[in-house]
Amino acid sequence: MKYAIFGDIHGNLEAFQAVLEHAAQQGCSDHVCVGDIVGYGANPRECLDLVRKMGCPVVKGNHDEEAVLETSLEGLNPLARQAMEWTRAQLDPDDRAFLKSLKLVRQVRDFTIVHATLDTPGSWTYVINKFDAMASFSYQFTQLCFYGHTHTPRIYVKGDMVEPIDAMSVKLEMGRKYFINIGSTGQPRDGDWRASYAIYDAPSQEVVIHRIEYDIDTAQDKILEAGLPEMLAHRLSVGK
Ligand code: ZN
C-alpha cells in the first residue's frame, strides 16, 4: 500500500492537483492530509472539495481552525489578517462544519498524523530543531509520524539520540522512530518553489519526499485577481 501524504495546501489548487497527479502516477492508493487546507491561496473551497471527495484521513491545521472561528483577527499581522478575512468570507456552512469536525491528532493504520507537534498539538508551536522534535517524540506511540506547519520538509530520527537526517528519503529501521515533516504543497518556505509531499510505501517501509513543478503562474494570477495581498503571490515563486 502506497500513501500520498500532503498538507499545508493553503488553497493552492494548481499545486494540489499537480501533487495528486504525480501521486497517481506513482501508484498511490491512499491519501492522507496533515491540515491547513485553506488560508493564503485563492481556491480554499476547491481544495476542501477535493479533500472531502477523497474521504481521506485529515487533521486540523491552525488555518483550518482560524477560518471557522468567529473571533476578531486583531492579533494577526495585516497580511495574515487580510487573507484570513477573505478566506472566512468564501466558506459556506458545510465547509465550516467539515473544518470544525477535524481532530488534532489521528492514527492511520500504523502511523500517526498531526499538523504541528504531538506534545502540544493545539498550541500550534513549531518544530524547528531537534529539541522540539524530542518533545514531540515523547508523545509518539507509533514508529512513524507525519506532520507539517513549518512548510519545510525534514526527517527527524530517534535512535539513541534525536537528529535530523540530511536526506529527503528514509528506509525505516526496527528500533527507531521517525517524525517526518512532509513540507508544504501550496506554499513551500524552504527556498524551493515546487510543491512538496511524501509517499510512504508501507510494504517496503520507505518514505520519500517529492518536489513537484506546477502551474505557478495561474495560482499567482488567481491570488491577484481575488484581491489578496500581492506578497502572497510573490512568495510562491521564491518559496519563502
Ligand atoms: Zn500552514
Short mmCIF file of C-alpha atoms and ligand atoms in Angstrom, two decimals:
data_model
loop_
_atom_site.label_atom_id
_atom_site.label_comp_id
_atom_site.label_asym_id
_atom_site.label_seq_id
_atom_site.Cartn_x
_atom_site.Cartn_y
_atom_site.Cartn_z
CA MET A 1 0.00 0.00 0.00
CA LYS A 2 1.35 3.39 -1.01
CA TYR A 3 0.19 6.51 0.82
CA ALA A 4 0.40 10.03 -0.60
CA ILE A 5 0.75 12.36 2.40
CA PHE A 6 0.25 16.08 1.84
CA GLY A 7 -0.62 19.20 3.80
CA ASP A 8 -0.29 22.98 4.03
CA ILE A 9 -2.18 23.14 0.75
CA HIS A 10 -3.36 26.65 1.63
CA GLY A 11 -5.92 26.98 -1.13
CA ASN A 12 -3.37 26.45 -3.92
CA LEU A 13 -5.41 24.29 -6.29
CA GLU A 14 -2.78 24.15 -9.06
CA ALA A 15 -0.13 22.80 -6.66
CA PHE A 16 -2.60 20.36 -5.11
CA GLN A 17 -3.72 18.97 -8.47
CA ALA A 18 -0.11 18.52 -9.60
CA VAL A 19 0.67 16.60 -6.42
CA LEU A 20 -2.39 14.35 -6.83
CA GLU A 21 -1.49 13.65 -10.43
CA HIS A 22 2.08 12.73 -9.54
CA ALA A 23 0.87 10.54 -6.67
CA ALA A 24 -1.46 8.68 -9.05
CA GLN A 25 1.40 8.11 -11.50
CA GLN A 26 3.45 6.67 -8.64
CA GLY A 27 0.67 4.21 -7.85
CA CYS A 28 -0.50 5.72 -4.55
CA SER A 29 -3.72 4.04 -3.41
CA ASP A 30 -4.39 6.14 -0.33
CA HIS A 31 -4.33 9.82 0.58
CA VAL A 32 -3.65 11.48 3.93
CA CYS A 33 -3.76 15.20 4.80
CA VAL A 34 -1.91 16.85 7.70
CA GLY A 35 -4.01 20.03 7.67
CA ASP A 36 -4.04 23.68 6.59
CA ILE A 37 -6.19 23.03 3.55
CA VAL A 38 -7.24 26.70 3.48
CA GLY A 39 -5.65 30.13 4.05
CA TYR A 40 -3.44 32.31 1.75
CA GLY A 41 -4.39 30.82 -1.66
CA ALA A 42 -7.29 31.68 -3.95
CA ASN A 43 -9.09 28.30 -4.02
CA PRO A 44 -9.87 27.26 -0.43
CA ARG A 45 -13.25 25.76 -1.36
CA GLU A 46 -11.99 23.80 -4.35
CA CYS A 47 -9.17 22.33 -2.26
CA LEU A 48 -11.64 21.46 0.51
CA ASP A 49 -13.91 19.77 -2.04
CA LEU A 50 -11.07 17.63 -3.35
CA VAL A 51 -10.07 16.52 0.14
CA ARG A 52 -13.67 15.73 1.08
CA LYS A 53 -14.28 13.78 -2.11
CA MET A 54 -11.24 11.62 -1.40
CA GLY A 55 -12.67 10.89 2.04
CA CYS A 56 -9.14 10.61 3.34
CA PRO A 57 -7.92 10.97 6.93
CA VAL A 58 -7.30 14.65 7.76
CA VAL A 59 -6.11 16.50 10.85
CA LYS A 60 -6.81 20.14 11.64
CA GLY A 61 -4.28 22.89 10.96
CA ASN A 62 -4.13 26.33 12.56
CA HIS A 63 -5.55 27.99 9.43
CA ASP A 64 -8.38 25.45 9.30
CA GLU A 65 -9.15 26.39 12.90
CA GLU A 66 -8.80 30.13 12.39
CA ALA A 67 -11.04 30.05 9.31
CA VAL A 68 -14.05 28.88 11.32
CA LEU A 69 -13.58 30.97 14.45
CA GLU A 70 -15.87 33.92 14.91
CA THR A 71 -13.30 35.83 16.93
CA SER A 72 -11.71 39.01 15.67
CA LEU A 73 -8.44 38.86 13.79
CA GLU A 74 -6.93 41.81 15.67
CA GLY A 75 -3.87 39.89 16.82
CA LEU A 76 -2.74 38.83 13.36
CA ASN A 77 -0.33 40.79 11.18
CA PRO A 78 -2.12 42.80 8.46
CA LEU A 79 -1.16 40.35 5.70
CA ALA A 80 -2.43 37.26 7.51
CA ARG A 81 -5.50 39.17 8.64
CA GLN A 82 -6.49 40.28 5.15
CA ALA A 83 -6.00 36.74 3.82
CA MET A 84 -7.97 35.18 6.67
CA GLU A 85 -10.85 37.65 6.36
CA TRP A 86 -11.07 36.82 2.67
CA THR A 87 -10.91 33.05 3.34
CA ARG A 88 -13.63 33.24 6.02
CA ALA A 89 -15.91 35.02 3.56
CA GLN A 90 -15.52 32.24 0.97
CA LEU A 91 -16.59 29.30 3.14
CA ASP A 92 -20.16 28.04 3.33
CA PRO A 93 -21.76 26.28 6.33
CA ASP A 94 -20.79 22.81 5.04
CA ASP A 95 -17.16 23.87 4.65
CA ARG A 96 -17.16 25.25 8.17
CA ALA A 97 -18.79 22.13 9.63
CA PHE A 98 -16.18 19.95 7.93
CA LEU A 99 -13.26 22.03 9.22
CA LYS A 100 -14.74 22.13 12.72
CA SER A 101 -15.08 18.34 12.76
CA LEU A 102 -11.36 17.73 12.22
CA LYS A 103 -9.29 16.26 15.03
CA LEU A 104 -5.82 17.44 16.04
CA VAL A 105 -4.15 14.01 16.03
CA ARG A 106 -5.09 10.79 14.26
CA GLN A 107 -3.69 7.35 13.85
CA VAL A 108 -3.89 5.94 10.31
CA ARG A 109 -3.05 2.22 10.19
CA ASP A 110 0.43 2.01 11.74
CA PHE A 111 1.33 5.71 11.68
CA THR A 112 0.22 8.99 13.26
CA ILE A 113 -0.60 12.35 11.69
CA VAL A 114 -0.59 15.80 13.31
CA HIS A 115 -0.31 19.33 11.95
CA ALA A 116 2.18 20.96 14.34
CA THR A 117 3.51 18.85 17.27
CA LEU A 118 2.40 15.82 19.26
CA ASP A 119 3.31 17.30 22.67
CA THR A 120 1.06 20.38 22.34
CA PRO A 121 -0.93 19.85 19.13
CA GLY A 122 -3.47 22.64 19.77
CA SER A 123 -0.91 25.37 20.58
CA TRP A 124 0.50 25.40 17.06
CA THR A 125 4.13 25.65 18.10
CA TYR A 126 6.83 24.95 15.51
CA VAL A 127 9.32 22.09 15.35
CA ILE A 128 12.43 23.92 14.23
CA ASN A 129 15.20 21.92 15.91
CA LYS A 130 15.94 18.54 17.44
CA PHE A 131 14.84 19.69 20.92
CA ASP A 132 11.37 20.48 19.61
CA ALA A 133 11.37 17.10 17.86
CA MET A 134 12.43 15.36 21.10
CA ALA A 135 9.43 16.85 22.93
CA SER A 136 7.12 15.56 20.24
CA PHE A 137 8.74 12.10 20.16
CA SER A 138 7.79 11.62 23.85
CA TYR A 139 4.15 11.56 22.74
CA GLN A 140 4.67 9.47 19.60
CA PHE A 141 3.39 5.92 20.14
CA THR A 142 3.79 4.68 16.58
CA GLN A 143 7.10 4.20 14.80
CA LEU A 144 6.20 6.80 12.22
CA CYS A 145 4.50 10.20 12.39
CA PHE A 146 3.94 12.78 9.66
CA TYR A 147 3.48 16.50 10.31
CA GLY A 148 3.70 19.90 8.60
CA HIS A 149 3.17 23.51 9.80
CA THR A 150 6.72 24.87 9.18
CA HIS A 151 6.36 24.40 5.40
CA THR A 152 9.89 22.95 5.39
CA PRO A 153 10.45 19.25 4.73
CA ARG A 154 12.65 17.49 7.32
CA ILE A 155 13.16 13.97 8.60
CA TYR A 156 13.92 13.51 12.33
CA VAL A 157 15.09 10.08 13.50
CA LYS A 158 15.10 8.88 17.09
CA GLY A 159 17.60 6.14 17.84
CA ASP A 160 19.85 6.61 20.88
CA MET A 161 19.60 10.32 20.13
CA VAL A 162 17.26 12.54 18.13
CA GLU A 163 18.77 14.04 14.97
CA PRO A 164 17.53 15.33 11.62
CA ILE A 165 18.99 13.48 8.67
CA ASP A 166 20.45 15.18 5.63
CA ALA A 167 18.18 13.45 3.12
CA MET A 168 14.70 13.60 1.63
CA SER A 169 14.07 9.88 1.85
CA VAL A 170 14.48 7.22 4.52
CA LYS A 171 14.16 3.48 4.90
CA LEU A 172 12.54 2.67 8.25
CA GLU A 173 14.59 0.53 10.62
CA MET A 174 13.39 -1.51 13.58
CA GLY A 175 14.03 0.14 16.94
CA ARG A 176 13.95 3.67 15.54
CA LYS A 177 11.20 6.26 15.36
CA TYR A 178 10.58 8.80 12.63
CA PHE A 179 8.98 12.25 12.81
CA ILE A 180 8.69 13.48 9.25
CA ASN A 181 7.77 16.95 8.06
CA ILE A 182 6.43 16.46 4.57
CA GLY A 183 6.83 20.12 3.55
CA SER A 184 4.08 22.26 2.07
CA THR A 185 2.07 21.52 -1.04
CA GLY A 186 0.74 25.03 -1.58
CA GLN A 187 3.29 27.43 -0.05
CA PRO A 188 6.80 25.98 0.42
CA ARG A 189 9.17 28.07 2.55
CA ASP A 190 12.49 26.28 2.13
CA GLY A 191 13.60 28.29 -0.90
CA ASP A 192 12.28 25.72 -3.39
CA TRP A 193 9.05 26.84 -5.07
CA ARG A 194 7.94 23.33 -6.09
CA ALA A 195 5.05 21.65 -4.25
CA SER A 196 6.15 19.20 -1.56
CA TYR A 197 4.55 15.96 -0.37
CA ALA A 198 5.61 12.50 0.77
CA ILE A 199 4.98 8.95 -0.34
CA TYR A 200 5.03 6.24 2.32
CA ASP A 201 5.47 2.83 0.72
CA ALA A 202 4.27 0.56 3.53
CA PRO A 203 5.44 -2.83 2.16
CA SER A 204 8.98 -1.60 1.52
CA GLN A 205 8.96 0.62 4.65
CA GLU A 206 10.27 3.60 2.77
CA VAL A 207 9.34 7.29 2.86
CA VAL A 208 10.30 9.65 0.03
CA ILE A 209 9.62 13.41 -0.06
CA HIS A 210 8.89 14.57 -3.60
CA ARG A 211 9.03 18.06 -5.16
CA ILE A 212 6.63 18.74 -8.00
CA GLU A 213 6.50 21.56 -10.52
CA TYR A 214 3.07 23.08 -11.04
CA ASP A 215 1.33 25.93 -12.89
CA ILE A 216 2.51 28.67 -10.55
CA ASP A 217 1.51 31.49 -12.94
CA THR A 218 -2.15 30.55 -12.73
CA ALA A 219 -2.00 30.21 -8.93
CA GLN A 220 -0.41 33.67 -8.67
CA ASP A 221 -2.85 35.29 -11.13
CA LYS A 222 -5.79 33.96 -9.13
CA ILE A 223 -4.39 35.41 -5.90
CA LEU A 224 -4.07 38.84 -7.52
CA GLU A 225 -7.50 38.62 -9.17
CA ALA A 226 -9.07 37.75 -5.83
CA GLY A 227 -7.64 40.97 -4.38
CA LEU A 228 -5.49 39.08 -1.89
CA PRO A 229 -2.17 40.71 -0.86
CA GLU A 230 0.36 40.78 -3.71
CA MET A 231 3.01 39.39 -1.39
CA LEU A 232 1.10 36.07 -1.21
CA ALA A 233 1.50 35.68 -4.96
CA HIS A 234 5.13 36.78 -4.97
CA ARG A 235 6.30 34.45 -2.19
CA LEU A 236 5.18 31.39 -4.17
CA SER A 237 7.89 31.94 -6.79
CA VAL A 238 10.67 32.30 -4.22
CA GLY A 239 9.44 29.51 -1.97
CA LYS A 240 9.56 31.69 1.17
ZN ZN B 1 0.48 26.15 7.01
#
